[in-house]
N, CA and C atoms as an extended XYZ file, in Angstrom:
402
Properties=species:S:1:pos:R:3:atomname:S:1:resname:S:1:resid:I:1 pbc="F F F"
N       -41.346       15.261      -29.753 N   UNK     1
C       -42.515       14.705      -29.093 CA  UNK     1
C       -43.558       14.356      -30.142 C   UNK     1
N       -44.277       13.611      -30.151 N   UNK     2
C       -45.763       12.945      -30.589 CA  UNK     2
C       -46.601       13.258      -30.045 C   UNK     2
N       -47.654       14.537      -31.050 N   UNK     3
C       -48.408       14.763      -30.515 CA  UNK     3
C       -49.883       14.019      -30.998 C   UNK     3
N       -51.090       14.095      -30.250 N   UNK     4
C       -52.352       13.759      -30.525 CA  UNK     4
C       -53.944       14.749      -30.042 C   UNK     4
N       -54.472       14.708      -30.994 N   UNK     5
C       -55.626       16.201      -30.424 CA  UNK     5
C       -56.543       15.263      -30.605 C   UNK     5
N       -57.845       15.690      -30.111 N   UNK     6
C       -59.086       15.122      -30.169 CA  UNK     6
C       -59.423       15.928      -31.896 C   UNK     6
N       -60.397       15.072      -32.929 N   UNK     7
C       -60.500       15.209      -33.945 CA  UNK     7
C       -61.710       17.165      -34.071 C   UNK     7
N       -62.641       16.818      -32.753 N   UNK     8
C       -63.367       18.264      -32.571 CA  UNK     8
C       -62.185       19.314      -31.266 C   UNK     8
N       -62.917       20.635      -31.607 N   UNK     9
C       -62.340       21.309      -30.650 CA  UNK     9
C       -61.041       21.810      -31.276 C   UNK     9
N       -60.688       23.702      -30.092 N   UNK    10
C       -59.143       23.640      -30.926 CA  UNK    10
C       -58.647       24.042      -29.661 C   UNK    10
N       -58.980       23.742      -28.922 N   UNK    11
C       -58.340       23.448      -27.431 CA  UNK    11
C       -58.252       24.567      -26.786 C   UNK    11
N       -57.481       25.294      -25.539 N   UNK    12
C       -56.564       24.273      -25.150 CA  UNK    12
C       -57.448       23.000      -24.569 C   UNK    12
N       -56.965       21.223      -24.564 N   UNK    13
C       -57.538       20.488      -24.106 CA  UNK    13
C       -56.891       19.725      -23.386 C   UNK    13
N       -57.673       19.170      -22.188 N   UNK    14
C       -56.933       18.491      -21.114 CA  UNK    14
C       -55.463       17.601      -21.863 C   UNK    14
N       -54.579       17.365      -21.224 N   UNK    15
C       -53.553       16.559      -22.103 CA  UNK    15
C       -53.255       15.874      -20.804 C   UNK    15
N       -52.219       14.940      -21.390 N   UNK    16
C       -51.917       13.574      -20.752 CA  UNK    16
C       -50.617       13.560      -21.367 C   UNK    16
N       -49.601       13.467      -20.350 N   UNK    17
C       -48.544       13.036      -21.092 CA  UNK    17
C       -47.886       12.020      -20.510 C   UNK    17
N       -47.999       10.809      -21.779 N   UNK    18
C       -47.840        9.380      -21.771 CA  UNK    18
C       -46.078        9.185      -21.937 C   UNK    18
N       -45.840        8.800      -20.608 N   UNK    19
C       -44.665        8.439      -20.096 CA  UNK    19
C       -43.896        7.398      -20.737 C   UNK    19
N       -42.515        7.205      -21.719 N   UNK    20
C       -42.980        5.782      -22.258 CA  UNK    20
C       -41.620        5.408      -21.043 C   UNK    20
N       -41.620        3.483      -21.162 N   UNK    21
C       -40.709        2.901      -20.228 CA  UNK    21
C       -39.465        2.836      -20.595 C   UNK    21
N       -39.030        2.470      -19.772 N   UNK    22
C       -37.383        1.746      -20.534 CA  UNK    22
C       -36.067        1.809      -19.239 C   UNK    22
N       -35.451        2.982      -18.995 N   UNK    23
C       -35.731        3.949      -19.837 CA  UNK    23
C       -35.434        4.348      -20.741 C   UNK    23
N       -34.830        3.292      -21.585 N   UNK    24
C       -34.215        3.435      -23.191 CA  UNK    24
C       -34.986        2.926      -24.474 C   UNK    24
N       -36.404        3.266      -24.276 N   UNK    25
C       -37.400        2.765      -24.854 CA  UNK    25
C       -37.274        3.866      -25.816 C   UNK    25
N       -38.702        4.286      -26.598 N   UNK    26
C       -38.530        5.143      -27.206 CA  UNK    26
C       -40.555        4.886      -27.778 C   UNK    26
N       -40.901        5.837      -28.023 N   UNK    27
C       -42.291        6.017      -28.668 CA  UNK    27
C       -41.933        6.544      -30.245 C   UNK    27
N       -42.796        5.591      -31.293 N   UNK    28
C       -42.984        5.930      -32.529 CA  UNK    28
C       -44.021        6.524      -32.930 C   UNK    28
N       -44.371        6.740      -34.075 N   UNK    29
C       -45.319        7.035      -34.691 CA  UNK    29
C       -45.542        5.982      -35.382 C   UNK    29
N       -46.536        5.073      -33.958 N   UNK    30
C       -47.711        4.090      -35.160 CA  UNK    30
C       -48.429        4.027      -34.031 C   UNK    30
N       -49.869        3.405      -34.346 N   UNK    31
C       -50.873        3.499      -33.767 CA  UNK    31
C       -51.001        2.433      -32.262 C   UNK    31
N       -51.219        3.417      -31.272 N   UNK    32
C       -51.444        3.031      -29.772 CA  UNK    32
C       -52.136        3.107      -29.291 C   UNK    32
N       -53.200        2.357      -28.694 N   UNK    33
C       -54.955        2.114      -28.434 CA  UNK    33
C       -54.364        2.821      -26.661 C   UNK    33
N       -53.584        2.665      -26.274 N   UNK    34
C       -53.903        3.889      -24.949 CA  UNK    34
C       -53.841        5.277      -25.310 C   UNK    34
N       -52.886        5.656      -25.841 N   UNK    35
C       -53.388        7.209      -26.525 CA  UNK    35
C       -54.472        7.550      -27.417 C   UNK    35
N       -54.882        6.638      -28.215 N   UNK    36
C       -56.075        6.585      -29.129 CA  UNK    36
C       -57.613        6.563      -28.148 C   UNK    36
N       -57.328        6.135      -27.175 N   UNK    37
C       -58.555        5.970      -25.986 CA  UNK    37
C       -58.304        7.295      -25.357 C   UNK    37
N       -57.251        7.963      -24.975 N   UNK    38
C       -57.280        9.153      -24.014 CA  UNK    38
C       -57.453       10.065      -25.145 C   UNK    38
N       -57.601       10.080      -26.327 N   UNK    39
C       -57.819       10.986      -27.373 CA  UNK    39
C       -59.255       10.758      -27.659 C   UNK    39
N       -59.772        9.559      -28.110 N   UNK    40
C       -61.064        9.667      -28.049 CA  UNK    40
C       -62.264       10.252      -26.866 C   UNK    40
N       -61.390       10.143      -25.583 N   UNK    41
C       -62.244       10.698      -24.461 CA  UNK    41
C       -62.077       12.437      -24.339 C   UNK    41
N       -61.479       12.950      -25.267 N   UNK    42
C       -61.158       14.255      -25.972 CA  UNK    42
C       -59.720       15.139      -25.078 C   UNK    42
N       -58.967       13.701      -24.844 N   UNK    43
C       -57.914       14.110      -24.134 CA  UNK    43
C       -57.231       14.850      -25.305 C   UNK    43
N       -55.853       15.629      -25.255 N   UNK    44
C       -54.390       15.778      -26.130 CA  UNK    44
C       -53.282       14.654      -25.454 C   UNK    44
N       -52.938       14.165      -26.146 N   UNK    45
C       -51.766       13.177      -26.026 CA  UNK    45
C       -50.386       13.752      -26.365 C   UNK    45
N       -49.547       13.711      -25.484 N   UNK    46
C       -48.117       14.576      -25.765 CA  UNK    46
C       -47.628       13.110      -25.156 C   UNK    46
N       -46.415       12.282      -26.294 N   UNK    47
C       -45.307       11.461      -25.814 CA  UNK    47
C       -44.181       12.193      -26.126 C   UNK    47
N       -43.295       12.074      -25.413 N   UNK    48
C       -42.145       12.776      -24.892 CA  UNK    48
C       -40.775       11.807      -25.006 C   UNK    48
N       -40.039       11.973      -26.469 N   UNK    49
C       -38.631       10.641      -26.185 CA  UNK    49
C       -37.872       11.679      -25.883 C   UNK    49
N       -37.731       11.225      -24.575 N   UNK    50
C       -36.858       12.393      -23.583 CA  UNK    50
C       -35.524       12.139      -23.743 C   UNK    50
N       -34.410       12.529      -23.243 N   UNK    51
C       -32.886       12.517      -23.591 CA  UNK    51
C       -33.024       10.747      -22.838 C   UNK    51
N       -32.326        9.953      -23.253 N   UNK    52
C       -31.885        8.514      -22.875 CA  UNK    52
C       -32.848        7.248      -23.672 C   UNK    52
N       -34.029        8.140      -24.416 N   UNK    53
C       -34.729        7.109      -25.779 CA  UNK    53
C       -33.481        6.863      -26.411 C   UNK    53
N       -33.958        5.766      -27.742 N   UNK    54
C       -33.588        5.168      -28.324 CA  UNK    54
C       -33.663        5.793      -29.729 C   UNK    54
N       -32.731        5.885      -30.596 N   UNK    55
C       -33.343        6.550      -31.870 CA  UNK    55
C       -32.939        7.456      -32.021 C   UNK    55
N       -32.003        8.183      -31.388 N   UNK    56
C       -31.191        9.222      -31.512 CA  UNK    56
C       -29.929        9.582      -31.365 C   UNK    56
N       -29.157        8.606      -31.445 N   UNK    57
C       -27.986        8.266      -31.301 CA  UNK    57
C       -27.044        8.179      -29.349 C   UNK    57
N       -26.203        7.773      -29.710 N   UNK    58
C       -25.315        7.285      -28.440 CA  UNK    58
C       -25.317        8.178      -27.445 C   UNK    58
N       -25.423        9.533      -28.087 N   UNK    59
C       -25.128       10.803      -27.036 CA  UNK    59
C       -26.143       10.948      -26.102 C   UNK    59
N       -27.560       10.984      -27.254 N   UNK    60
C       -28.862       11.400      -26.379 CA  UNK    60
C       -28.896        9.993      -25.867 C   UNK    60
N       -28.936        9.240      -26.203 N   UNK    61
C       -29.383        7.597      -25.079 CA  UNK    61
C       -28.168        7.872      -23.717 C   UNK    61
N       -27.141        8.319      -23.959 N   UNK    62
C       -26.386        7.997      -23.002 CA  UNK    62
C       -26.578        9.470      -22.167 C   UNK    62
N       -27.046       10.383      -22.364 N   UNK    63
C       -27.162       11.334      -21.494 CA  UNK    63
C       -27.966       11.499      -20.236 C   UNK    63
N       -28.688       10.513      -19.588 N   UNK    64
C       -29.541       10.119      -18.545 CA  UNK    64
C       -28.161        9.680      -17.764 C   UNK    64
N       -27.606        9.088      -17.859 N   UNK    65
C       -26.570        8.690      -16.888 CA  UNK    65
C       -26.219        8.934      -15.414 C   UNK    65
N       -25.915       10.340      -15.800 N   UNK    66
C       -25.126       11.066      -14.591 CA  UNK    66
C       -26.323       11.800      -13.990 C   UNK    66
N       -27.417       12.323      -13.992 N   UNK    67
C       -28.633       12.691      -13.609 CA  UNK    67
C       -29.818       12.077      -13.273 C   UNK    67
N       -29.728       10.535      -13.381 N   UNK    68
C       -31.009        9.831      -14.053 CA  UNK    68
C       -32.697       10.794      -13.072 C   UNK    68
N       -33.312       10.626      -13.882 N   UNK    69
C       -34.700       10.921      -14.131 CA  UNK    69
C       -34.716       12.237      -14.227 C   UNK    69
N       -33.484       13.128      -13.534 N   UNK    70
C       -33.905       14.970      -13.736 CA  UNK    70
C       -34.094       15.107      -15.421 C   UNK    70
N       -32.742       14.562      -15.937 N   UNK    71
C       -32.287       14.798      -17.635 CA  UNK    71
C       -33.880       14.749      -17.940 C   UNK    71
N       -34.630       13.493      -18.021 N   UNK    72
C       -35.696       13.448      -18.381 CA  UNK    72
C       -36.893       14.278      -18.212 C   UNK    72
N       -36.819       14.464      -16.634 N   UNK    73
C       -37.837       15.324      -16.492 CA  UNK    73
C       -37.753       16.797      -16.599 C   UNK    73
N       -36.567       17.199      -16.848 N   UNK    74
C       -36.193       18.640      -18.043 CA  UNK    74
C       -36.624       18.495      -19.418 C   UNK    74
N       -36.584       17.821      -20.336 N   UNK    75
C       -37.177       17.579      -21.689 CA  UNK    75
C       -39.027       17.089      -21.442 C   UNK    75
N       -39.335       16.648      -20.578 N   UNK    76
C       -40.689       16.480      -20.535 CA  UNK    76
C       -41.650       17.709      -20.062 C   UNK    76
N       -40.367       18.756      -19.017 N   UNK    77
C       -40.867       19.476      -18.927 CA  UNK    77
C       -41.370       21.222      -19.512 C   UNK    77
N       -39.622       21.021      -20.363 N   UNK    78
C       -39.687       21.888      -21.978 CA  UNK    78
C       -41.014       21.345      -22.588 C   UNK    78
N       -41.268       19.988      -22.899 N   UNK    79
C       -42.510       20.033      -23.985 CA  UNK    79
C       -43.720       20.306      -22.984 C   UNK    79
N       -43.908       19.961      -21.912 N   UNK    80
C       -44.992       20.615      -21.618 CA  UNK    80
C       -45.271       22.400      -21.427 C   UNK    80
N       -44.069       23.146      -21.270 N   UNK    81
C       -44.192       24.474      -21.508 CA  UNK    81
C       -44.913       24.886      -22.984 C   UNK    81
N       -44.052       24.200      -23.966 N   UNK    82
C       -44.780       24.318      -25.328 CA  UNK    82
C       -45.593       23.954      -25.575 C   UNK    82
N       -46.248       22.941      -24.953 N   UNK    83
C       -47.706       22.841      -25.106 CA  UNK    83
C       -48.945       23.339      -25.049 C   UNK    83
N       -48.411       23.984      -23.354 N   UNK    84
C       -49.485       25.302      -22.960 CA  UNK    84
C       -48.845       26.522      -24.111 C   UNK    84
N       -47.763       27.064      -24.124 N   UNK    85
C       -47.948       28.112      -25.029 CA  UNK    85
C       -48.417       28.278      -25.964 C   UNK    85
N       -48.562       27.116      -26.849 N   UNK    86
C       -49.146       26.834      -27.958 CA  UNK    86
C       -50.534       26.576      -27.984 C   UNK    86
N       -50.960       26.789      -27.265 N   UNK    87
C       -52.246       26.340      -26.987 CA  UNK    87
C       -53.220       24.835      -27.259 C   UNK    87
N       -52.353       23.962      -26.809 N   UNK    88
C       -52.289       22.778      -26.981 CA  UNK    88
C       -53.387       22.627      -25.786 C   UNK    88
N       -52.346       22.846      -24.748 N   UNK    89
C       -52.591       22.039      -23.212 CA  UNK    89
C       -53.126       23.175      -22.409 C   UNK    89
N       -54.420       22.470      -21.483 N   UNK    90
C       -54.920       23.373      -20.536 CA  UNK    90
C       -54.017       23.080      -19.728 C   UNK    90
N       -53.499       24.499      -18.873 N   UNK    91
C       -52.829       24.168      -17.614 CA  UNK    91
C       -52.883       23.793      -16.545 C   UNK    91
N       -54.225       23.924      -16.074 N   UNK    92
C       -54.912       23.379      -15.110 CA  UNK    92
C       -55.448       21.585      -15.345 C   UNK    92
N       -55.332       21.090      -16.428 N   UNK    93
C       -55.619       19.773      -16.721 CA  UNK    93
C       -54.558       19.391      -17.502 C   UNK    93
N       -53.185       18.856      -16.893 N   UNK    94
C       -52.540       18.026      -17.192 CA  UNK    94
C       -52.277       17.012      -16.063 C   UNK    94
N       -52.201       15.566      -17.324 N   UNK    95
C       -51.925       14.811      -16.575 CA  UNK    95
C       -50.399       13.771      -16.834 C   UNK    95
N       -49.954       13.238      -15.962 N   UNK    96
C       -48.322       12.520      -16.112 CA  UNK    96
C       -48.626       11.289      -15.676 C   UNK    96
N       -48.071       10.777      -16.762 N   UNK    97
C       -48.579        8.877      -16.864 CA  UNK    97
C       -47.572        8.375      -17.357 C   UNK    97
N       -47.402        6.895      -16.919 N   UNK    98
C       -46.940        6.104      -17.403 CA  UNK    98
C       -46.616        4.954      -16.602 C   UNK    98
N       -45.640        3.852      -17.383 N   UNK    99
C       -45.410        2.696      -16.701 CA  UNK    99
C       -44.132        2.123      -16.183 C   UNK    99
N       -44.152        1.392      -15.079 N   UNK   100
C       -42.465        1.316      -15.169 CA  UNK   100
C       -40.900        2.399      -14.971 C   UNK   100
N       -40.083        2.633      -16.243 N   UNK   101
C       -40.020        3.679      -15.736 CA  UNK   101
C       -40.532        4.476      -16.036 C   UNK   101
N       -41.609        4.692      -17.023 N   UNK   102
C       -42.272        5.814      -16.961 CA  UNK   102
C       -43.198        6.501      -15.561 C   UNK   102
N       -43.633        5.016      -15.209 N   UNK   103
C       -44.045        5.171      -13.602 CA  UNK   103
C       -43.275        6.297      -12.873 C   UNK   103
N       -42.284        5.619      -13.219 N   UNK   104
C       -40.679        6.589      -12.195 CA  UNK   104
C       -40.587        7.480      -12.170 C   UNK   104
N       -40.747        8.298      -13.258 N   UNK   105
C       -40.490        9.031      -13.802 CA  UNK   105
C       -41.881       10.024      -13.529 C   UNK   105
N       -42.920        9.321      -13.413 N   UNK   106
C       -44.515       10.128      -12.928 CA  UNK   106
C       -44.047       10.788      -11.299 C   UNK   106
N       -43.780        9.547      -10.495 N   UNK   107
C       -43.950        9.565       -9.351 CA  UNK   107
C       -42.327       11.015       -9.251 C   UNK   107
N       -41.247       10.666       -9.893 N   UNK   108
C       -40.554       12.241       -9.192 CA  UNK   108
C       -41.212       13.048       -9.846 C   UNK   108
N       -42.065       12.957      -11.237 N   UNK   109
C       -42.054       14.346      -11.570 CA  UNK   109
C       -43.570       15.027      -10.150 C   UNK   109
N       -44.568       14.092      -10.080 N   UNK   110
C       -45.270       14.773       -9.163 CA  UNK   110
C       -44.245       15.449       -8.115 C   UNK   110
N       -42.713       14.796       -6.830 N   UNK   111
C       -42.714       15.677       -6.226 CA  UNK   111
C       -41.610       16.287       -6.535 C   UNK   111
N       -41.289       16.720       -7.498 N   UNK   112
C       -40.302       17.606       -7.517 CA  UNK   112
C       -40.939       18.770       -8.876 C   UNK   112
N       -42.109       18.513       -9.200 N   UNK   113
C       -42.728       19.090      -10.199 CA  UNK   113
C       -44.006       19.705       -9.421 C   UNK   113
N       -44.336       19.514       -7.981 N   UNK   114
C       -46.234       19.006       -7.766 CA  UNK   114
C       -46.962       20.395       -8.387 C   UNK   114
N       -46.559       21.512       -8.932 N   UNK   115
C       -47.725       22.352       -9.569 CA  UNK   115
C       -47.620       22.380      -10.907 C   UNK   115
N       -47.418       21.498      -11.241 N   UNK   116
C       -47.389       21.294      -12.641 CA  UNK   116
C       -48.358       20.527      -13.682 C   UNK   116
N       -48.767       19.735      -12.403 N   UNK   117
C       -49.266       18.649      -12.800 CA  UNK   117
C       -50.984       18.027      -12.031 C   UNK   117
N       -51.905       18.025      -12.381 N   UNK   118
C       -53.125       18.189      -11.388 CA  UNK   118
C       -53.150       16.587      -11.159 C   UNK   118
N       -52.444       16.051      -12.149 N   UNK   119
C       -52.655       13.986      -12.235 CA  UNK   119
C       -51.902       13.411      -12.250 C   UNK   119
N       -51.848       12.663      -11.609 N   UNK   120
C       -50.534       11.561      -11.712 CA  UNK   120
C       -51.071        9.854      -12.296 C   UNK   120
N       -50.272        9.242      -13.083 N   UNK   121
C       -51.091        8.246      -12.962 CA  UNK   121
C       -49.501        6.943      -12.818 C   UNK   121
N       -49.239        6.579      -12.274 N   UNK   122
C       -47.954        5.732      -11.941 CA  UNK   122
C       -48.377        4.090      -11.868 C   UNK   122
N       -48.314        3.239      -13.255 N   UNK   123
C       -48.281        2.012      -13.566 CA  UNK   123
C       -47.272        1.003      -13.099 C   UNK   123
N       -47.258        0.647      -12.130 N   UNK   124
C       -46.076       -0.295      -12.046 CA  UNK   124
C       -44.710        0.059      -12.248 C   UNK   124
N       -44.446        1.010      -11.154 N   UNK   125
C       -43.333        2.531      -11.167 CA  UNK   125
C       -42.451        1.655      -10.318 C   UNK   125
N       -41.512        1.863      -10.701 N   UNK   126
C       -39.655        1.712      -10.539 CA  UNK   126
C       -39.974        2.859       -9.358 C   UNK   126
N       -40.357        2.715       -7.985 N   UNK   127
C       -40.904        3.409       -6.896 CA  UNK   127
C       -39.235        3.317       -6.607 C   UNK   127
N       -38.530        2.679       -6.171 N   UNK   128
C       -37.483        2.877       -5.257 CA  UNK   128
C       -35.950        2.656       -6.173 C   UNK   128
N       -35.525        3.204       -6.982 N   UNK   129
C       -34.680        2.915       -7.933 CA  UNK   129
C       -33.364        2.823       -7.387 C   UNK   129
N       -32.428        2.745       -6.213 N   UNK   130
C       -31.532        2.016       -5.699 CA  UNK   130
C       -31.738        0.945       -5.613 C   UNK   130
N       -32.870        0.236       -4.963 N   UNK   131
C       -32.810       -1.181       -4.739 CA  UNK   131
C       -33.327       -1.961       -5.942 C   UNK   131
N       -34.091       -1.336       -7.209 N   UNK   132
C       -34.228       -2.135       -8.448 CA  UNK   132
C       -32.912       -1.803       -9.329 C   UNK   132
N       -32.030       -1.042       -8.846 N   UNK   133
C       -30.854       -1.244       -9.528 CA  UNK   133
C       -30.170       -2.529       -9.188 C   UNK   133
N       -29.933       -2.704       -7.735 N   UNK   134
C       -29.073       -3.506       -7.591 CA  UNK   134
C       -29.657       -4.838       -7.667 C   UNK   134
């Protein structure tokens, strides 16, 4: 995961974790004016290349398959455990974002996650993923 802290403060601080799309996309390390904005508003930024990113060979991209969105939302939800333990992330202020499928991926984790999470924020979410399959 990619993390981001606000430059004051040693937290724990509200976090946001920025959903990326694809779902075979993948988040780098270079500079992104939506996490750079939820960091300047003294958010923590946690991106998450969950099992089916890109960048890690055939196995992890191809392991979303047979599960799609749980696989994912098991690795998003390991890093958010470590976040709060670490004292990263308030637990009471996290939020789950993203677009597309990250959308998708917001909208099950709210209901199959809902105390986990106090925010949802779902961009143009892959809402019904049988019928955008076919």
């Amino acid at each position: 995961a990619l993390v981001q802290r606000p430059a004051t403060g040693d937290g724990p601080f509200p976090t946001v974790f920025d959903i990326h799309g694809g779902p075979t996309g993948h988040d780098s390390d270079a500079v992104a004016s939506g996490p750079a904005a939820w960091v300047d508003h003294g958010f923590a930024v946690v991106r998450v290349n969950y099992r089916g990113s890109t960048g890690y060979g055939r196995a992890w991209t191809d392991a979303l398959k047979h599960r799609v969105g749980l696989i994912e939302l098991e690795d998003i939800a390991a890093v958010r455990e470590w976040s709060v333990a670490s004292g990263l992330a308030d637990p009471e202020r996290l939020v789950l974002a993203g677009g597309s499928w990250g959308g998708y991926l917001t909208l099950l984790g709210l209901g199959t996650q809902p105390d986990a999470w106090a925010l949802g924020l779902a961009a143009v979410p892959v809402a019904d993923y049988v019928t955008a399959y076919h």
